[in-house]
CSV table of C-alpha atoms in Angstrom, one decimal:
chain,number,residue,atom,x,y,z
R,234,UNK,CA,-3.0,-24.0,13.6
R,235,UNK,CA,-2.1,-23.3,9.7
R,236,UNK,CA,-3.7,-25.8,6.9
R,237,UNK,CA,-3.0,-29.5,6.6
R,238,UNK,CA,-0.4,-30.3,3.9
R,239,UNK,CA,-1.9,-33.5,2.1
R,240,UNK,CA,1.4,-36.0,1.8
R,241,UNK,CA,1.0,-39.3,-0.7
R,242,UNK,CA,2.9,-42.1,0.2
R,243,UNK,CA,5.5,-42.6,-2.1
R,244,UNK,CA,4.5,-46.8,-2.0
R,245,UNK,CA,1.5,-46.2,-3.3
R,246,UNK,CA,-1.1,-43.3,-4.2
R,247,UNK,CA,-3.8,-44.8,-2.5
R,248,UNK,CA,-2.6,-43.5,0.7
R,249,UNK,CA,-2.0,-40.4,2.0
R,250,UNK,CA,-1.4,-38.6,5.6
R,251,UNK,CA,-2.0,-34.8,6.7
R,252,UNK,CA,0.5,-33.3,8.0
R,253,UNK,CA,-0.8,-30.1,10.4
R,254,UNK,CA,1.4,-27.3,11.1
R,255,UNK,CA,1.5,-26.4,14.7
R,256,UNK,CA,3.1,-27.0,18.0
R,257,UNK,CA,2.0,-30.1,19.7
R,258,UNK,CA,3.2,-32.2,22.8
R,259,UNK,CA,3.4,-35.8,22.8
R,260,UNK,CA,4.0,-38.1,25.5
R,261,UNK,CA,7.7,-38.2,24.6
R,262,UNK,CA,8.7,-34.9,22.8
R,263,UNK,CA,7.0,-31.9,21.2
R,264,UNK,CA,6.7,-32.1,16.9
R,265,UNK,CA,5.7,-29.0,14.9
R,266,UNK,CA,3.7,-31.3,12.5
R,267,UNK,CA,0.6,-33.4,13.4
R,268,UNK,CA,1.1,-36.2,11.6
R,269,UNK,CA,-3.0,-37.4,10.7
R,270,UNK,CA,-3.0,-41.1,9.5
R,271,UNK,CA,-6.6,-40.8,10.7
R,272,UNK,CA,-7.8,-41.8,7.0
R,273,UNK,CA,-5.7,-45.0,6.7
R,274,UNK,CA,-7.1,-46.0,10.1
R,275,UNK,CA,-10.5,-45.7,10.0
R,276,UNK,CA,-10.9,-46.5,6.4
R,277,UNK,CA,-11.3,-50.3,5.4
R,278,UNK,CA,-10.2,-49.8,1.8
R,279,UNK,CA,-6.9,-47.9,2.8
R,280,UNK,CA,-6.2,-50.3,6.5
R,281,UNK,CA,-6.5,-53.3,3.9
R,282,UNK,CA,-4.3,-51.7,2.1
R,283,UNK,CA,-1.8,-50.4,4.2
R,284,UNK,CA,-1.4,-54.4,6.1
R,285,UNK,CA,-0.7,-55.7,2.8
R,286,UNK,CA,2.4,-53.8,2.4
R,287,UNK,CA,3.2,-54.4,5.9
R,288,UNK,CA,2.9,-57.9,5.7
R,289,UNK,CA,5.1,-58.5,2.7
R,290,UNK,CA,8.3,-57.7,5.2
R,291,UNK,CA,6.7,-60.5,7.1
R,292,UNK,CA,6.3,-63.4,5.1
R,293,UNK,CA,9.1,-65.4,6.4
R,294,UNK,CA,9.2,-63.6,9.5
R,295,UNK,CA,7.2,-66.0,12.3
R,296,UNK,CA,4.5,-63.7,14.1
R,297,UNK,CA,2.0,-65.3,16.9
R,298,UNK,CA,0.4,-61.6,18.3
R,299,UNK,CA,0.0,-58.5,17.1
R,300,UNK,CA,0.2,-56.1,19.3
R,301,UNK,CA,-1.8,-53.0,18.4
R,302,UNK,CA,-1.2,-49.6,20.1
R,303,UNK,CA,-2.4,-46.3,18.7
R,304,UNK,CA,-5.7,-47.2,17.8
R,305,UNK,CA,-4.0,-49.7,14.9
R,306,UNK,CA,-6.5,-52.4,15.5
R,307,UNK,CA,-8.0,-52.2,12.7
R,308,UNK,CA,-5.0,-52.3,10.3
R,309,UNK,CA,-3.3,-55.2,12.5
R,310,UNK,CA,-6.7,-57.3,11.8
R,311,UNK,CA,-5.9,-57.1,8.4
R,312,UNK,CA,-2.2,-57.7,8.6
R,313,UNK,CA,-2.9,-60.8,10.9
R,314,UNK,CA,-5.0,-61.4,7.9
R,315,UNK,CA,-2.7,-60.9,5.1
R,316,UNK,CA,-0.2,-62.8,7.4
R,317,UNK,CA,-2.0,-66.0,7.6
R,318,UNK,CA,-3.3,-66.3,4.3
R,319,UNK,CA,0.5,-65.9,2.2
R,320,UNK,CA,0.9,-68.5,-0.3
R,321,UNK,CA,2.0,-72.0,0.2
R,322,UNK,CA,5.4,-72.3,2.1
R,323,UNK,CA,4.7,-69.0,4.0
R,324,UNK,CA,6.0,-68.7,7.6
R,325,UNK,CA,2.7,-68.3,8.8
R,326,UNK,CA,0.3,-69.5,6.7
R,327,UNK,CA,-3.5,-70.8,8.0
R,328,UNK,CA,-2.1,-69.0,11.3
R,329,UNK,CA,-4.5,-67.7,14.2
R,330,UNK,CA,-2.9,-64.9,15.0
R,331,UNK,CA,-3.9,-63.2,18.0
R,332,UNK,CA,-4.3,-59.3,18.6
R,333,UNK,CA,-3.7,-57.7,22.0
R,334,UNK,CA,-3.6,-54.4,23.0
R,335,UNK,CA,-2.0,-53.4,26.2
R,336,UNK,CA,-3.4,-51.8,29.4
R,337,UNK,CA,-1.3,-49.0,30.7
R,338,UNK,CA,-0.6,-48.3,34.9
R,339,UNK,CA,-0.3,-45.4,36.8
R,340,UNK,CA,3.3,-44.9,35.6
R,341,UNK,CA,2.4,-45.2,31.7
R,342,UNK,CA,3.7,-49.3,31.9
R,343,UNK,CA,2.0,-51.1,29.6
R,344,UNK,CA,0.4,-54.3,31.0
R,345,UNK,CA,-1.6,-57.0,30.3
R,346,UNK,CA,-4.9,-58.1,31.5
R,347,UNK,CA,-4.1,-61.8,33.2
R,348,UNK,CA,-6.7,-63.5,30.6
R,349,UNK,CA,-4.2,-62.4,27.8
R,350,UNK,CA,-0.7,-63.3,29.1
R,351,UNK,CA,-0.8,-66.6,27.1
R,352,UNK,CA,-0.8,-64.6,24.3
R,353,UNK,CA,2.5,-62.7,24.7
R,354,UNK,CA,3.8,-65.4,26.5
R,355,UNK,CA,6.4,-67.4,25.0
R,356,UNK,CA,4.8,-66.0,21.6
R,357,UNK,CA,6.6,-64.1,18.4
R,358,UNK,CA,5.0,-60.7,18.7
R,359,UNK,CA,4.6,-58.3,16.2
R,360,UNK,CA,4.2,-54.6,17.3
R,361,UNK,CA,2.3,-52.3,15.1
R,362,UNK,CA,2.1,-48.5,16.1
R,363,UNK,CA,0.9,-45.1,14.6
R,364,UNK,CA,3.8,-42.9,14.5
R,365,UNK,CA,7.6,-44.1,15.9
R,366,UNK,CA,8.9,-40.6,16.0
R,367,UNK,CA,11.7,-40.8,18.7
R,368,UNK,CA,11.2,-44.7,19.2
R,369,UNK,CA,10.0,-44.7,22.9
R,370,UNK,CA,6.4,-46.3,22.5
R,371,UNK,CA,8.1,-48.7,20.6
R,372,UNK,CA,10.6,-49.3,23.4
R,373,UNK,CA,8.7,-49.9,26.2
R,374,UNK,CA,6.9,-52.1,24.1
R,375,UNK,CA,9.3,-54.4,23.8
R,376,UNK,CA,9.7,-54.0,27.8
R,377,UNK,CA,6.4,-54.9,28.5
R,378,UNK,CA,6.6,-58.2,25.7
R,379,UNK,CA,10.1,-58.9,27.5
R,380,UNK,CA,8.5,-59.1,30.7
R,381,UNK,CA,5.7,-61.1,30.1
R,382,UNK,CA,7.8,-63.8,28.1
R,383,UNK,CA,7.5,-63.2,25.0
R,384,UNK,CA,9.6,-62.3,21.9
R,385,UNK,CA,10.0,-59.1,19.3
R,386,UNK,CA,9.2,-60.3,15.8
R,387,UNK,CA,9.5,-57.2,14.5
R,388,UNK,CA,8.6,-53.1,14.4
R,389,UNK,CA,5.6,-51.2,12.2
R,390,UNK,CA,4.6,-48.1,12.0
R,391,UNK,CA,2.3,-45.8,9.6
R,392,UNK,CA,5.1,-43.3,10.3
R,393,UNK,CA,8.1,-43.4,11.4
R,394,UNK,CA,11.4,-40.9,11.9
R,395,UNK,CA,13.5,-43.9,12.8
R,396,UNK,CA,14.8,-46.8,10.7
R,397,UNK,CA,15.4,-49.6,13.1
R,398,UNK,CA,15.4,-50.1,16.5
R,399,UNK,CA,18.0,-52.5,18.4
R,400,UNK,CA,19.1,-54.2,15.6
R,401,UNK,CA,15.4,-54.7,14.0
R,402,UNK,CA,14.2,-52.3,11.0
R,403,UNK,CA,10.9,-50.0,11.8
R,404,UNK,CA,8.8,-51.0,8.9
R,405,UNK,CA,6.9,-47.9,7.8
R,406,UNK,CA,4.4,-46.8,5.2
R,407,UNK,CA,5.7,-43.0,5.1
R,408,UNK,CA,9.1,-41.5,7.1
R,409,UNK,CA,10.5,-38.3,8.0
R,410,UNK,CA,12.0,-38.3,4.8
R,411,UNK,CA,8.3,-37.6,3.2
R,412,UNK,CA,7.8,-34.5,5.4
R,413,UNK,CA,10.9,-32.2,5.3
R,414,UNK,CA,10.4,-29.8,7.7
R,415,UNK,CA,9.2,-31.8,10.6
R,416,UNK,CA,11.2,-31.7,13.6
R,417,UNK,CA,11.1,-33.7,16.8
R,418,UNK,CA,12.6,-32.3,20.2
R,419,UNK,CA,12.7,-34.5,23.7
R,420,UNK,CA,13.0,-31.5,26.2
R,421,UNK,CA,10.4,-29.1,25.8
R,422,UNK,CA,13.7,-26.2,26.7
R,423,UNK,CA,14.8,-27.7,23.7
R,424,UNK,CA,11.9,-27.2,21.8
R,425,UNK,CA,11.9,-24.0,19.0
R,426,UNK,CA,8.3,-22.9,19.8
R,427,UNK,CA,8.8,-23.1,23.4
R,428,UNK,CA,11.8,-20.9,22.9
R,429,UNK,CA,9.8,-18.7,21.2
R,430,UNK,CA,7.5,-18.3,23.6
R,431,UNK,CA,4.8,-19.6,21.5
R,432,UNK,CA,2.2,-21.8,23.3
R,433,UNK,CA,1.2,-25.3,22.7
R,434,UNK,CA,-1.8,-25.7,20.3
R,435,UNK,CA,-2.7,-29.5,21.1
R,436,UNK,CA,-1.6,-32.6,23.0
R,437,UNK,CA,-1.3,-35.7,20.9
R,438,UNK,CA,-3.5,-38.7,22.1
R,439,UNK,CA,-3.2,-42.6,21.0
R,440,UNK,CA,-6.0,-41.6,18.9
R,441,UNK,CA,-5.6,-38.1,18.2
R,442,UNK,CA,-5.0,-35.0,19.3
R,443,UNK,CA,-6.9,-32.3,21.1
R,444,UNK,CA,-6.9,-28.8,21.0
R,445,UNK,CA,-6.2,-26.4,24.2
């Protein structure tokens, strides 16, 4: 794989994303750029900072869960955070806001453990994911919240290459827009590289990616 091209957020200049060059499989499609949020996730300075732009799309938005894929759990503590805190008036001001994080089946269904249906249940739910690049994860998302009785309060993502999904925006912190040559293809026939004959590099994790 070629170098990492360091991207600042055009929100703030605080935060910044590598992209890496290469050809990588997802669960959904195969990208030619890896996109690394790994130093917004794992750092509390930037995570804090990242929720609290997140959570100004939110303030009169109602959200009971957040549910974290992606290894976001650290970010959607401080959003639930920012969240309940908002100044007088705020939908969800002196909140508890729960934060769940899915189970997944045999056929890549996300599920809930039994002891944490009451809090989808009948709840506003917030979902809060790494990268929306084709909007699939963020799809069956909303399945599995559907299904357990419970209601989309809205989309996040660190990045995303969509702007909404059924009617809701995708509320990011850096888009396609930011990294111009990135390219996303469902069918792997469809797929440059593969056409090329050139071989995967990686396969993209919830928290990563790793090299083959």
């Amino acid at each position: 794989m070629e170098k990492a091209i360091r991207v600042i957020s055009r929100l703030n200049n605080q935060l910044y994303a590598d992209a890496i060059p290469g050809h990588f499989a997802t669960n959904h499609s195969h990208i030619n750029y890896y996109i690394d949020m790994s130093a917004i996730k794992h750092s509390l300075t930037r995570s804090a900072l990242a929720a609290r732009m997140i959570s100004t799309y939110y303030s009169a938005t109602n959200v009971d869960t957040i549910l974290c894929l992606e290894g976001t759990e650290y970010i959607g503590a401080y959003l639930a955070r920012e969240l309940s805190k908002g100044s007088m008036g705020t939908m969800n001001q002196d909140k508890d806001i729960f934060l769940v994080e899915p189970d997944s089946n045999v056929n890549g269904q996300f599920i809930f453990a039994d002891n944490l249906r009451h809090m989808v249940q009948y709840k506003d739910v917030l979902v809060l994911v790494t990268s929306a690049s084709t909007g699939q994860t963020l799809t069956q998302a909303r399945e599995c919240i559907e299904y357990y009785g419970g209601r989309i309060a809205g989309y996040s993502a660190l990045f995303a290459n969509i702007d909404e999904l059924g009617g809701l925006p995708v509320i990011h912190v850096f888009s396609g827009a930011d990294f111009p040559h990135y390219h996303n293809v469902a069918q792997s026939h469809e797929c440059p590289e593969c056409r090329a004959g050139k071989p995967l590099d990686a396969i993209v994790t919830p928290r990563g990616y790793k090299l083959l």
